[in-house]
Coordinates of N, CA and C in Angstrom, one line a residue:
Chain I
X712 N 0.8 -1.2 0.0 CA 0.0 0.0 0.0 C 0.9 1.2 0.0
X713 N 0.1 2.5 -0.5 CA 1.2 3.2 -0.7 C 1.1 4.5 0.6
X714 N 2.2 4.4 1.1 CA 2.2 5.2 2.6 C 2.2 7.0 2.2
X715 N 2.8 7.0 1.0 CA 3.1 8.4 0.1 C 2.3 8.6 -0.7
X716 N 1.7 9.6 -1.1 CA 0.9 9.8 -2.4 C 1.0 11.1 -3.1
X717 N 1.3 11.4 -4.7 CA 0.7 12.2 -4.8 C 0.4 12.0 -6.5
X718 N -1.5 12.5 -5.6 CA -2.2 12.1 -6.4 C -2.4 13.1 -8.1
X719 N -1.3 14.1 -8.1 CA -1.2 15.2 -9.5 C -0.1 14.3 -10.4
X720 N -0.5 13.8 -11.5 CA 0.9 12.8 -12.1 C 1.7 14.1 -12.5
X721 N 1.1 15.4 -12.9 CA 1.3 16.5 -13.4 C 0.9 17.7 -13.7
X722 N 1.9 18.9 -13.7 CA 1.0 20.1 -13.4 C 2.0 21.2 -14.1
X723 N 1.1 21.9 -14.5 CA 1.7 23.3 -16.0 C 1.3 24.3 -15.0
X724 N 2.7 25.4 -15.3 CA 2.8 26.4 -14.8 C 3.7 27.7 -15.7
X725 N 2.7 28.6 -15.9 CA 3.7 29.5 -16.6 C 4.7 30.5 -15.8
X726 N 5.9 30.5 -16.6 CA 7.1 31.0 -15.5 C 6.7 32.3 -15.2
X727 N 7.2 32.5 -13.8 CA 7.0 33.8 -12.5 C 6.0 33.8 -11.6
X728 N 4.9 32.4 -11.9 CA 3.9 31.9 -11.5 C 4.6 31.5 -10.3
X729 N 3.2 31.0 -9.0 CA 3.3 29.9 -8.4 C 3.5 28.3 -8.5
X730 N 4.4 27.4 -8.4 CA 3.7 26.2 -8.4 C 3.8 25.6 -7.0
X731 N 2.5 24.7 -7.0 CA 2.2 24.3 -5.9 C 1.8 22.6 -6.1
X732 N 2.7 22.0 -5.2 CA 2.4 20.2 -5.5 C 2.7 19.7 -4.3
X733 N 1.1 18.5 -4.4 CA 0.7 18.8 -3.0 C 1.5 17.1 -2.8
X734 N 1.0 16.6 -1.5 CA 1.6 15.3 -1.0 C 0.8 14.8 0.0
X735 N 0.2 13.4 -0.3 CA -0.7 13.1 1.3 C 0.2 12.1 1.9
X736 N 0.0 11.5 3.0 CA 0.7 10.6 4.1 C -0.2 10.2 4.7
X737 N 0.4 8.7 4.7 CA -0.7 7.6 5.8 C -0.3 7.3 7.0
X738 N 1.4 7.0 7.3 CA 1.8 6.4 8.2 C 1.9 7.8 9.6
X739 N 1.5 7.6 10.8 CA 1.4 9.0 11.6 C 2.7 8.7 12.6
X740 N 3.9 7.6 12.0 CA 5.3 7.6 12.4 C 6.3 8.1 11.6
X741 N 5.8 8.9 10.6 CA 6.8 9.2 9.9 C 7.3 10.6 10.7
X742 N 9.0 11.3 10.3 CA 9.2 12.0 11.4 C 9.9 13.2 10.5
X743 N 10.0 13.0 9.7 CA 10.6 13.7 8.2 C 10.0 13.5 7.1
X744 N 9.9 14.8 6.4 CA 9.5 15.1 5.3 C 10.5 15.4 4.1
X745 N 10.7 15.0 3.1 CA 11.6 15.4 1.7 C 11.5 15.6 0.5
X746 N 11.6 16.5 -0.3 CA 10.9 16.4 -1.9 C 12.2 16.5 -2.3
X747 N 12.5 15.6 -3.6 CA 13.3 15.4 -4.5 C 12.8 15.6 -5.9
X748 N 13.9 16.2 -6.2 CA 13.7 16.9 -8.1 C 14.2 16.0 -8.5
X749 N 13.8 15.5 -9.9 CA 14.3 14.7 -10.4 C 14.6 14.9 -12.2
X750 N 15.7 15.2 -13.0 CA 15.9 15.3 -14.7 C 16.0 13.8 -14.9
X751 N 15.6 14.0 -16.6 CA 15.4 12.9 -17.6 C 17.0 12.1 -17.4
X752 N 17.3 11.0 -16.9 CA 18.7 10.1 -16.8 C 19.6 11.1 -16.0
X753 N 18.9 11.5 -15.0 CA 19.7 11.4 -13.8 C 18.8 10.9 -12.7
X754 N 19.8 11.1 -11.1 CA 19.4 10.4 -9.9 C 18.3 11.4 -9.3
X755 N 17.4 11.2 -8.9 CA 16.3 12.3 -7.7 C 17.8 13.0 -7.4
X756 N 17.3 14.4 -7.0 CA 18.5 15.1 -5.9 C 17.5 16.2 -5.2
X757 N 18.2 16.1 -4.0 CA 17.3 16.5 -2.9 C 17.1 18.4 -3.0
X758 N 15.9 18.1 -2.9 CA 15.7 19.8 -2.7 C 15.6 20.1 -1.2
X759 N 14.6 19.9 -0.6 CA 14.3 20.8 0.7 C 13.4 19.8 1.7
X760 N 13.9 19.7 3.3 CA 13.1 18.9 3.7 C 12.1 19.7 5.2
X761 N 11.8 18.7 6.1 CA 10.8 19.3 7.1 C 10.7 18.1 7.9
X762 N 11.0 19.0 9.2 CA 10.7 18.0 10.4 C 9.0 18.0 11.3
X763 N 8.6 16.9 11.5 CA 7.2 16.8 11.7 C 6.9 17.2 13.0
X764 N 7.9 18.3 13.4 CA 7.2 19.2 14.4 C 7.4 20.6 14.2
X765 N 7.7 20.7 12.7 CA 7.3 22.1 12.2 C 6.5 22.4 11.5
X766 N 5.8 23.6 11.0 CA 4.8 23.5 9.8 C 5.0 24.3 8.6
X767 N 6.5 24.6 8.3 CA 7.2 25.7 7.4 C 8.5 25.4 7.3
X768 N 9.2 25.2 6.4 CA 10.7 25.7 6.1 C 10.6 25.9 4.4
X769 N 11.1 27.1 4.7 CA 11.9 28.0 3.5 C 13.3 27.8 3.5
X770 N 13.3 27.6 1.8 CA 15.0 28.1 1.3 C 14.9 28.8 -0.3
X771 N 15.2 30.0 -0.2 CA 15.3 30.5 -1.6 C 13.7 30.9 -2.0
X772 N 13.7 30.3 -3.1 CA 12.4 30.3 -4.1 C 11.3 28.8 -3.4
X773 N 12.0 28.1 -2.6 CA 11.3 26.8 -2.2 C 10.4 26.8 -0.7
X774 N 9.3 26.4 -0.8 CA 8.9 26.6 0.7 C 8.2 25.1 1.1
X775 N 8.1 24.6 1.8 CA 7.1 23.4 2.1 C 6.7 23.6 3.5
X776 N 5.1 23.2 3.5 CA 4.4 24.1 4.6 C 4.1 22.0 4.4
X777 N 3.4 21.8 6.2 CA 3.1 20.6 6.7 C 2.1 20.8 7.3
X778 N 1.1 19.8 7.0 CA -0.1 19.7 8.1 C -0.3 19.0 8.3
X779 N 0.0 18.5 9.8 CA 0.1 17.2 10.4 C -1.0 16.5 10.6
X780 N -2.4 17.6 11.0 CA -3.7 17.2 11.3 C -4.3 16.1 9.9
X781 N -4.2 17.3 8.8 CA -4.4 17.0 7.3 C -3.6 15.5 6.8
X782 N -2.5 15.3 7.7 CA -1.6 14.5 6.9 C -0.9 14.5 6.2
X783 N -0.8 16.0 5.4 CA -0.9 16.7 4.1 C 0.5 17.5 4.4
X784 N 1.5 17.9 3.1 CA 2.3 18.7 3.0 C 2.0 19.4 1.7
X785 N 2.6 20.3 1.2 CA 3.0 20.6 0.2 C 4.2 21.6 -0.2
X786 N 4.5 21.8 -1.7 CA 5.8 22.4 -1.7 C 5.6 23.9 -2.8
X787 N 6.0 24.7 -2.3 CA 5.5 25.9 -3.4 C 7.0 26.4 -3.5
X788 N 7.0 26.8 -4.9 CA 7.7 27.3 -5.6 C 7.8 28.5 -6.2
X789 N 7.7 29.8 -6.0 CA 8.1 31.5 -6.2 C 9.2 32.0 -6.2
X790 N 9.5 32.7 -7.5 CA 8.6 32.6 -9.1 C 8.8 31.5 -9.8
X791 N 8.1 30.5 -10.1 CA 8.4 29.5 -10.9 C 9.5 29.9 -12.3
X792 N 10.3 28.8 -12.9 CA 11.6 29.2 -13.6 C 11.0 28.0 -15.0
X793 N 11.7 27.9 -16.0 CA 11.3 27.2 -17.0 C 13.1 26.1 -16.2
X794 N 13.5 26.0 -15.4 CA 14.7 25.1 -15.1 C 14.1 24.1 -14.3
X795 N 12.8 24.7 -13.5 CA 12.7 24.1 -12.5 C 11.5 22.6 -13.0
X796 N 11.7 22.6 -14.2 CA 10.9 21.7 -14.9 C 11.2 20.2 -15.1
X797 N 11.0 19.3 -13.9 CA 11.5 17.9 -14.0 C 9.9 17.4 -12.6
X798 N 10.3 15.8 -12.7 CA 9.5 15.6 -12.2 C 10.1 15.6 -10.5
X799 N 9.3 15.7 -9.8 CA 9.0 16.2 -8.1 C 8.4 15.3 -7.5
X800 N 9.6 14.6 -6.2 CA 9.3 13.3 -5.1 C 9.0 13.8 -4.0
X801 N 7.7 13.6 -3.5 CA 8.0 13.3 -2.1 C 8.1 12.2 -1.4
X802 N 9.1 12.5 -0.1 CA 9.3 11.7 0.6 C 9.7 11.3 2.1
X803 N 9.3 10.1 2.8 CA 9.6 10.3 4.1 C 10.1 9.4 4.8
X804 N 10.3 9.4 6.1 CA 11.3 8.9 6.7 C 10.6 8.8 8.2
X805 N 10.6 7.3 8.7 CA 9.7 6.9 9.7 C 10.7 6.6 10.9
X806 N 10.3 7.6 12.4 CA 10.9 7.3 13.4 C 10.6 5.9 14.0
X807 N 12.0 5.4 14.3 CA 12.4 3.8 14.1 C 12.6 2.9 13.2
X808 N 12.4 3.4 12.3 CA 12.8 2.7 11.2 C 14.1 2.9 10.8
X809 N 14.5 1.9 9.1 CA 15.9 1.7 9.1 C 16.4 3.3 8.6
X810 N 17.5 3.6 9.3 CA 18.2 4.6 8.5 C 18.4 5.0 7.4
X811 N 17.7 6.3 7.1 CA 17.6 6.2 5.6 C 16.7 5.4 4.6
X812 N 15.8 4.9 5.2 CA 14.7 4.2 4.4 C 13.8 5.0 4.1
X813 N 13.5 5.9 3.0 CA 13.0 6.7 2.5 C 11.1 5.8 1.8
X814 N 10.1 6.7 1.9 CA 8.8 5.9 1.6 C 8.6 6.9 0.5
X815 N 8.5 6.8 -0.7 CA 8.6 7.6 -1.9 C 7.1 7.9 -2.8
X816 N 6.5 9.3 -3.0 CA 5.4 8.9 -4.0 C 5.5 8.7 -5.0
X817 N 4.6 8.7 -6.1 CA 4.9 8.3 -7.2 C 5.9 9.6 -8.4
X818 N 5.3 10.2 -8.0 CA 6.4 12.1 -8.3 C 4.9 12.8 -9.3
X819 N 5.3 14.0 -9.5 CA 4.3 15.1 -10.2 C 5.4 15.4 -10.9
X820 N 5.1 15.5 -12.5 CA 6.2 16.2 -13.5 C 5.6 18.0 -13.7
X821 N 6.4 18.7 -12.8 CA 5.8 19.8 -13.5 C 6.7 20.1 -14.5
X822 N 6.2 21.1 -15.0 CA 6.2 22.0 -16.6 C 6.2 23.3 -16.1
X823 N 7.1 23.9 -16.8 CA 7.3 25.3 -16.4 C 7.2 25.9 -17.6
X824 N 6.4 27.1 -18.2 CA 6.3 27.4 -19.8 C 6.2 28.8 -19.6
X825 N 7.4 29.3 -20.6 CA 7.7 30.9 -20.8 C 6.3 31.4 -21.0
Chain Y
X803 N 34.4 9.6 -5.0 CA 34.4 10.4 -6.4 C 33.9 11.4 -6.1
X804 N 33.1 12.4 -7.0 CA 32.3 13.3 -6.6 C 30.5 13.2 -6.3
X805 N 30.5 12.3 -6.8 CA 29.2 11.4 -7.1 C 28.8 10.1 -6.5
X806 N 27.9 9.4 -6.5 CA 27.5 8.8 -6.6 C 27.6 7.5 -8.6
X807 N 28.5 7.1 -8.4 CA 28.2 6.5 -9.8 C 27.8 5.0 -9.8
X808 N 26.8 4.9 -11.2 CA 26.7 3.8 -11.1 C 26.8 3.3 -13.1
X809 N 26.8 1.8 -13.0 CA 27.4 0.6 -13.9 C 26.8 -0.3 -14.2
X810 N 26.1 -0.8 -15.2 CA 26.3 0.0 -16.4 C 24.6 1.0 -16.3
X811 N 24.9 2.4 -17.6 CA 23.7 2.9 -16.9 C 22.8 2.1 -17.6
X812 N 22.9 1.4 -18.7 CA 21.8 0.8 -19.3 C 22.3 -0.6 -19.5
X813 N 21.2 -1.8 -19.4 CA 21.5 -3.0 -19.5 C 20.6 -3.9 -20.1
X814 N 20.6 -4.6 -21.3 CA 19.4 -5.0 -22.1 C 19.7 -6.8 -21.8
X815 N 18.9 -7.4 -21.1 CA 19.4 -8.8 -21.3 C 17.7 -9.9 -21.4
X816 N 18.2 -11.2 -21.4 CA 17.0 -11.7 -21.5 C 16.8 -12.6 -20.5
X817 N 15.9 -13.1 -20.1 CA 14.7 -13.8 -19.4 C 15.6 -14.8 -19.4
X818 N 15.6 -15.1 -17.8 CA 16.5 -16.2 -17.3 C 18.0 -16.1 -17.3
X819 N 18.6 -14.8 -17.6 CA 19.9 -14.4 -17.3 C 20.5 -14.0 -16.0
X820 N 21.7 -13.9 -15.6 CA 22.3 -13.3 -14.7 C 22.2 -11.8 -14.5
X821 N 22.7 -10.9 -14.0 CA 22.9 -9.5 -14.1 C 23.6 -9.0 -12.8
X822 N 24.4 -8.1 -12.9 CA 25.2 -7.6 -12.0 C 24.8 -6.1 -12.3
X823 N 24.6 -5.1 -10.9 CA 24.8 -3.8 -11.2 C 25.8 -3.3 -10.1
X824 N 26.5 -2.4 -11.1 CA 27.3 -2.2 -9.8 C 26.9 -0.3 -8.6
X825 N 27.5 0.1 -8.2 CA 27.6 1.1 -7.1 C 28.7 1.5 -6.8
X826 N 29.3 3.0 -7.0 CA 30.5 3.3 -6.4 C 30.2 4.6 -5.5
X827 N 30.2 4.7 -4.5 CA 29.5 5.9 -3.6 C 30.7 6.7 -3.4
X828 N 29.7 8.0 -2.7 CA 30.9 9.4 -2.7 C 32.0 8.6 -1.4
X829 N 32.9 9.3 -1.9 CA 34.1 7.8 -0.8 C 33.9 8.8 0.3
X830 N 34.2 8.1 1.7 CA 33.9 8.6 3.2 C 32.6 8.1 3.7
X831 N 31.4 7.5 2.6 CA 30.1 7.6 2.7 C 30.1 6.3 3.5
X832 N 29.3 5.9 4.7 CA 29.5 4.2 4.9 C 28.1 3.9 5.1
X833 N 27.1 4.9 4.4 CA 25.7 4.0 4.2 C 25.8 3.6 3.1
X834 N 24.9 3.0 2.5 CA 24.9 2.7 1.3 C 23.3 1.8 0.7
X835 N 22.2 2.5 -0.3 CA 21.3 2.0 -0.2 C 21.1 1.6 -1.7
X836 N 20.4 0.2 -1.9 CA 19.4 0.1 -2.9 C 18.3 0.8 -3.3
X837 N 17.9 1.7 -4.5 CA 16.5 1.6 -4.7 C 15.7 1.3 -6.1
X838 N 14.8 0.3 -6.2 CA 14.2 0.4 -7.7 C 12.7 1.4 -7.8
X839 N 13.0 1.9 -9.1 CA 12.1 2.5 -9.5 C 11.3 1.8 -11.3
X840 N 10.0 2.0 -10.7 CA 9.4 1.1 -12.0 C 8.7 1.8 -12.5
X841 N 8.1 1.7 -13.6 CA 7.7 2.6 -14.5 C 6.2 3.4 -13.9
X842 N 6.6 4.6 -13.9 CA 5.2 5.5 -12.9 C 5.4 5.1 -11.7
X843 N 6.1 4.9 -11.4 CA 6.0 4.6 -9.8 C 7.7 5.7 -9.0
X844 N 7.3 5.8 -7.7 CA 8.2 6.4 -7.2 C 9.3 5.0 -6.9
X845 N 10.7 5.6 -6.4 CA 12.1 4.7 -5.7 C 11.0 4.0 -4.5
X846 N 11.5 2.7 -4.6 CA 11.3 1.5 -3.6 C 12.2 1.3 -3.0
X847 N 12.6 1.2 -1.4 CA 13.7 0.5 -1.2 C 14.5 -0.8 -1.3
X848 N 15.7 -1.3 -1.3 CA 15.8 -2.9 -1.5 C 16.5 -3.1 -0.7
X849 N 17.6 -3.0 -0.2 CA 18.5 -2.9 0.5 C 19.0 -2.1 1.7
X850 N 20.0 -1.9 2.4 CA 20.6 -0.8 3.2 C 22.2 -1.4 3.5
X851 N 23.1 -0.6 3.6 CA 24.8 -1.5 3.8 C 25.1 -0.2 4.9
X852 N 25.5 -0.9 6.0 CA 26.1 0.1 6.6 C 27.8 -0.7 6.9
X853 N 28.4 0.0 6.4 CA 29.9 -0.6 6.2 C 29.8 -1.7 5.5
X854 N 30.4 -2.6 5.7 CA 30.7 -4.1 4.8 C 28.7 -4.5 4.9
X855 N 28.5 -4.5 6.1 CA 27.4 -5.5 6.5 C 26.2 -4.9 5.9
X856 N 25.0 -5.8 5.5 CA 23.5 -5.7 5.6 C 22.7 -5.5 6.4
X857 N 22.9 -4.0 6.8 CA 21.8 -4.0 7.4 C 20.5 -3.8 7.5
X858 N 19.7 -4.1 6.6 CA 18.4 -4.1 6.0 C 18.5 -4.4 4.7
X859 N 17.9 -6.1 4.6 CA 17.3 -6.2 3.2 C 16.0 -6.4 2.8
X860 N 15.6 -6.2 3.8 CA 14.0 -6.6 4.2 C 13.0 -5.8 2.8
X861 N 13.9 -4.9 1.8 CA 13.1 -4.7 0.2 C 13.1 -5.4 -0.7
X862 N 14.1 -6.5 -0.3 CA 14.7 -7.4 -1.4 C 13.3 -8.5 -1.9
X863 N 12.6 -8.2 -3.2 CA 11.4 -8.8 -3.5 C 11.6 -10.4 -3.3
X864 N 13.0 -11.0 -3.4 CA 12.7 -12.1 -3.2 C 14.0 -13.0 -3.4
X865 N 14.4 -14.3 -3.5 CA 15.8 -14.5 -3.3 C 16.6 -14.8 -4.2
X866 N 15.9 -13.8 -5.6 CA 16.6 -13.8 -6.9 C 17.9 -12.7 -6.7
X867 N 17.2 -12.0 -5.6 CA 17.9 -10.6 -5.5 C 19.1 -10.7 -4.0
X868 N 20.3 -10.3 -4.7 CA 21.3 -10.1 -3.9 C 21.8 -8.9 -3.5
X869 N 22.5 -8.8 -2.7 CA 23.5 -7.3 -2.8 C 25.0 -7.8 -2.0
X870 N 26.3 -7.3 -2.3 CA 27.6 -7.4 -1.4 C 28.0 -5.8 -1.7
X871 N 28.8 -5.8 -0.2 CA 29.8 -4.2 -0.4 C 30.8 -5.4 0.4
X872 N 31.8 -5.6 0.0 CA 32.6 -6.6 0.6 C 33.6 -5.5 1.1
X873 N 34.1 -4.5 0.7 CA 35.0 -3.4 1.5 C 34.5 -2.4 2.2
X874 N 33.1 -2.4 2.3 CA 32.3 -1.3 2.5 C 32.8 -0.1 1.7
X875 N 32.7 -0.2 0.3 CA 32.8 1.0 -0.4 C 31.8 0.3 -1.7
X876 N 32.5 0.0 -2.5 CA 31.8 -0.5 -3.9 C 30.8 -1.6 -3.7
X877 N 29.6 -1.1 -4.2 CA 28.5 -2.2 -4.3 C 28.3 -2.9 -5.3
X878 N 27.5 -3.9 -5.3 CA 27.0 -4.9 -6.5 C 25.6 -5.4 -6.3
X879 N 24.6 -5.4 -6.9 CA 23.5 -5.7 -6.8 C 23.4 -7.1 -7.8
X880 N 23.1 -7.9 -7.5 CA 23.0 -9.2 -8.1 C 21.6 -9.8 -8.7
X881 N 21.3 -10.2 -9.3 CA 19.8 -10.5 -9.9 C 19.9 -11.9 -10.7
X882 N 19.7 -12.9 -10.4 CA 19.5 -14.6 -10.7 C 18.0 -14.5 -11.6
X883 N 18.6 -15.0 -13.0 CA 17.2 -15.9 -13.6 C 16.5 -14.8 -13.7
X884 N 17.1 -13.5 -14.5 CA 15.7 -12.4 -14.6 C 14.1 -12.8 -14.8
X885 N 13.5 -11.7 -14.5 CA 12.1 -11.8 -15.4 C 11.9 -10.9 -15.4
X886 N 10.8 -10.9 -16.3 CA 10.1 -9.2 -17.4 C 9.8 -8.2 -16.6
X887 N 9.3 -8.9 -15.0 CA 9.0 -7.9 -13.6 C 10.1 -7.1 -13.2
X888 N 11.2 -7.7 -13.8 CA 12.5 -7.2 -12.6 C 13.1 -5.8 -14.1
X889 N 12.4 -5.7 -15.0 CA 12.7 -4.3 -15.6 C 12.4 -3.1 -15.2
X890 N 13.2 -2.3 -14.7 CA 13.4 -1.0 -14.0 C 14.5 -0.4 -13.8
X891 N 14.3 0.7 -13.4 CA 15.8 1.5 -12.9 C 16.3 1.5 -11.5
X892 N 17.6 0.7 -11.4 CA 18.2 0.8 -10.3 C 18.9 1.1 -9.8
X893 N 18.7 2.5 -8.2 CA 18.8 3.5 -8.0 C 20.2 2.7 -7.3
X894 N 21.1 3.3 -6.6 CA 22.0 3.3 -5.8 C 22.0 4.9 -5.6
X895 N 22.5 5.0 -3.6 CA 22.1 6.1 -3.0 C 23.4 6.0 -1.7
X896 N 24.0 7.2 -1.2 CA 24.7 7.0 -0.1 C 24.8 8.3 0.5
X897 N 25.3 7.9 1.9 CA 25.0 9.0 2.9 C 25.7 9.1 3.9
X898 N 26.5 9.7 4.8 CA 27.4 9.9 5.7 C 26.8 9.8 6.9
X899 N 25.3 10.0 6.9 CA 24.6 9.8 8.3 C 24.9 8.9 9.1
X900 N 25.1 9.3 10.6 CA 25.2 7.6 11.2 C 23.8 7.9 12.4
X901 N 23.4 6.5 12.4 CA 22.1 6.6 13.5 C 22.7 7.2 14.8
X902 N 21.7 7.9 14.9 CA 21.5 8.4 16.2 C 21.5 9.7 16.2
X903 N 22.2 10.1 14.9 CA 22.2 11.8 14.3 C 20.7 12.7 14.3
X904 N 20.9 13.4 14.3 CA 19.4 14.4 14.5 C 19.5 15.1 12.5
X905 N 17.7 15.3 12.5 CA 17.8 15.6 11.4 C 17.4 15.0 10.1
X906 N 16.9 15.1 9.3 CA 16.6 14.6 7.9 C 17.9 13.5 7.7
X907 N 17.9 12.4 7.0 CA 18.9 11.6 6.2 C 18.8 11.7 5.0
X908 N 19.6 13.2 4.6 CA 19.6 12.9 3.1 C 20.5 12.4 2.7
X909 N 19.5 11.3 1.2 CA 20.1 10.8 0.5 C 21.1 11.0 -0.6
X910 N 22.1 10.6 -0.9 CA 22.9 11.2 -2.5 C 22.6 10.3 -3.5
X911 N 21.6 10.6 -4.2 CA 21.6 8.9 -5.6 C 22.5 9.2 -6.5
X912 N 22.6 8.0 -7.2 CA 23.5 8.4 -8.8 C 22.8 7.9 -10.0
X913 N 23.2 8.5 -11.2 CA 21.9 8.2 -12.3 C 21.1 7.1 -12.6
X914 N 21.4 5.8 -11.6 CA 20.6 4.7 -12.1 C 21.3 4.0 -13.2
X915 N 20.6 2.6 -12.8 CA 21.2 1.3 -13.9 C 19.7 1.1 -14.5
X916 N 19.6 1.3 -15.9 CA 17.9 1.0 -16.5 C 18.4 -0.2 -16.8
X917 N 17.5 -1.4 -16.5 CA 17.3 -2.9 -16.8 C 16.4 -3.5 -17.5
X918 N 16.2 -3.9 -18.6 CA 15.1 -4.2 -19.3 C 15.8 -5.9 -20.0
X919 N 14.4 -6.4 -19.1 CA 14.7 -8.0 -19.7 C 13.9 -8.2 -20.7
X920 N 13.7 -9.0 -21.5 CA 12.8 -9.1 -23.0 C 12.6 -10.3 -22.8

């Protein structure tokens, strides 16, 4: 079953825009939050994460706000860039579990268009 | 290295073959993880190596699937008697984290081995 979800396979955004991609969670041990960018033949690489006793971290143009109630995260991006166009993982990481065992969703490809 | 590399990035073989993939992690790193990713779907985990040893293989779909880091540096993922299921890309990932550390465990992947059996 899938502990990670997100349920947008994909989402168009014209550049200077907002984009916003959301994330739901089942498991209520997970203790970290992570979204990974990912380009065509390369590895995911990490963008920005959140610990599940905060409800905000910013860096840059990147923000991911958490709602623990909701279950629910998501990651906004201001101004969106025509670079920042690959597909987008979230993912998490469950207190007591193995180190670094990451629970992964399926990813949202956004699109960023001049 | 500077990276995360992995070998070969593409591998075309057939139904009921061997296959080796290998892993060479950023050096200093002494985690070291498996992951597959299958078509629409997000990274699965398979594996975990902390130094030489296994410690978690509890993703390993079944006991076609191997893994060794015999120096605790360079990995090898092993695959017995493919089949058409076992076509995917496989991630290799490492990390300097040691348990008990506070904080996110980020991962470093490297571009993946694509596997396609026929």
């Amino acid at each position: 079953d899938q502990q990670v979800k997100q349920n947008s396979p994909s989402l168009s955004v014209q550049e200077g825009r907002i984009s916003i991609l959301n994330c739901d969670y089942t498991n209520s041990m997970f203790d970290y939050f992570l979204w990974y960018k990912k380009y065509p033949a390369e590895g995911p690489t990490f963008l920005i994460s959140i610990s599940s006793i905060k409800d905000k971290n910013e860096d840059g143009r990147f923000t991911v706000f958490l709602n623990k109630s909701a279950k629910h995260l998501s990651l906004h991006i201001v101004p969106s860039q025509p670079g920042d166009s690959a597909v987008y993982f979230c993912a998490a990481s469950a207190k007591g579990s193995t180190l670094g065992r990451l629970y992964f969703g399926r990813g949202t490809q956004l699109t960023v268009w001049p | 290295g500077a990276g995360v590399s992995q070998t070969p990035s593409n591998k075309v073989t057939e139904k009921g073959k061997y296959v080796e993939l290998r892993c060479d992690p950023i050096s200093g790193h002494t985690a070291l993880y498996w992951y597959r990713q299958s078509l629409g779907q997000g990274p699965e985990f398979l594996i975990y190596f902390q130094g030489t040893g296994a410690a978690d293989d509890s993703g390993l779909p079944n006991d076609r699937f191997f893994a060794v880091r015999p120096e605790g540096s360079v990995s090898t993922l092993k695959i017995q008697r493919t089949e058409r299921g076992d076509s995917a890309v496989y991630l290799c990932a490492s990390s300097h984290r040691l348990a008990g550390a506070s904080g996110a465990n980020v991962l470093t992947f490297g571009a993946g081995s694509r596997l396609t059996v026929l």
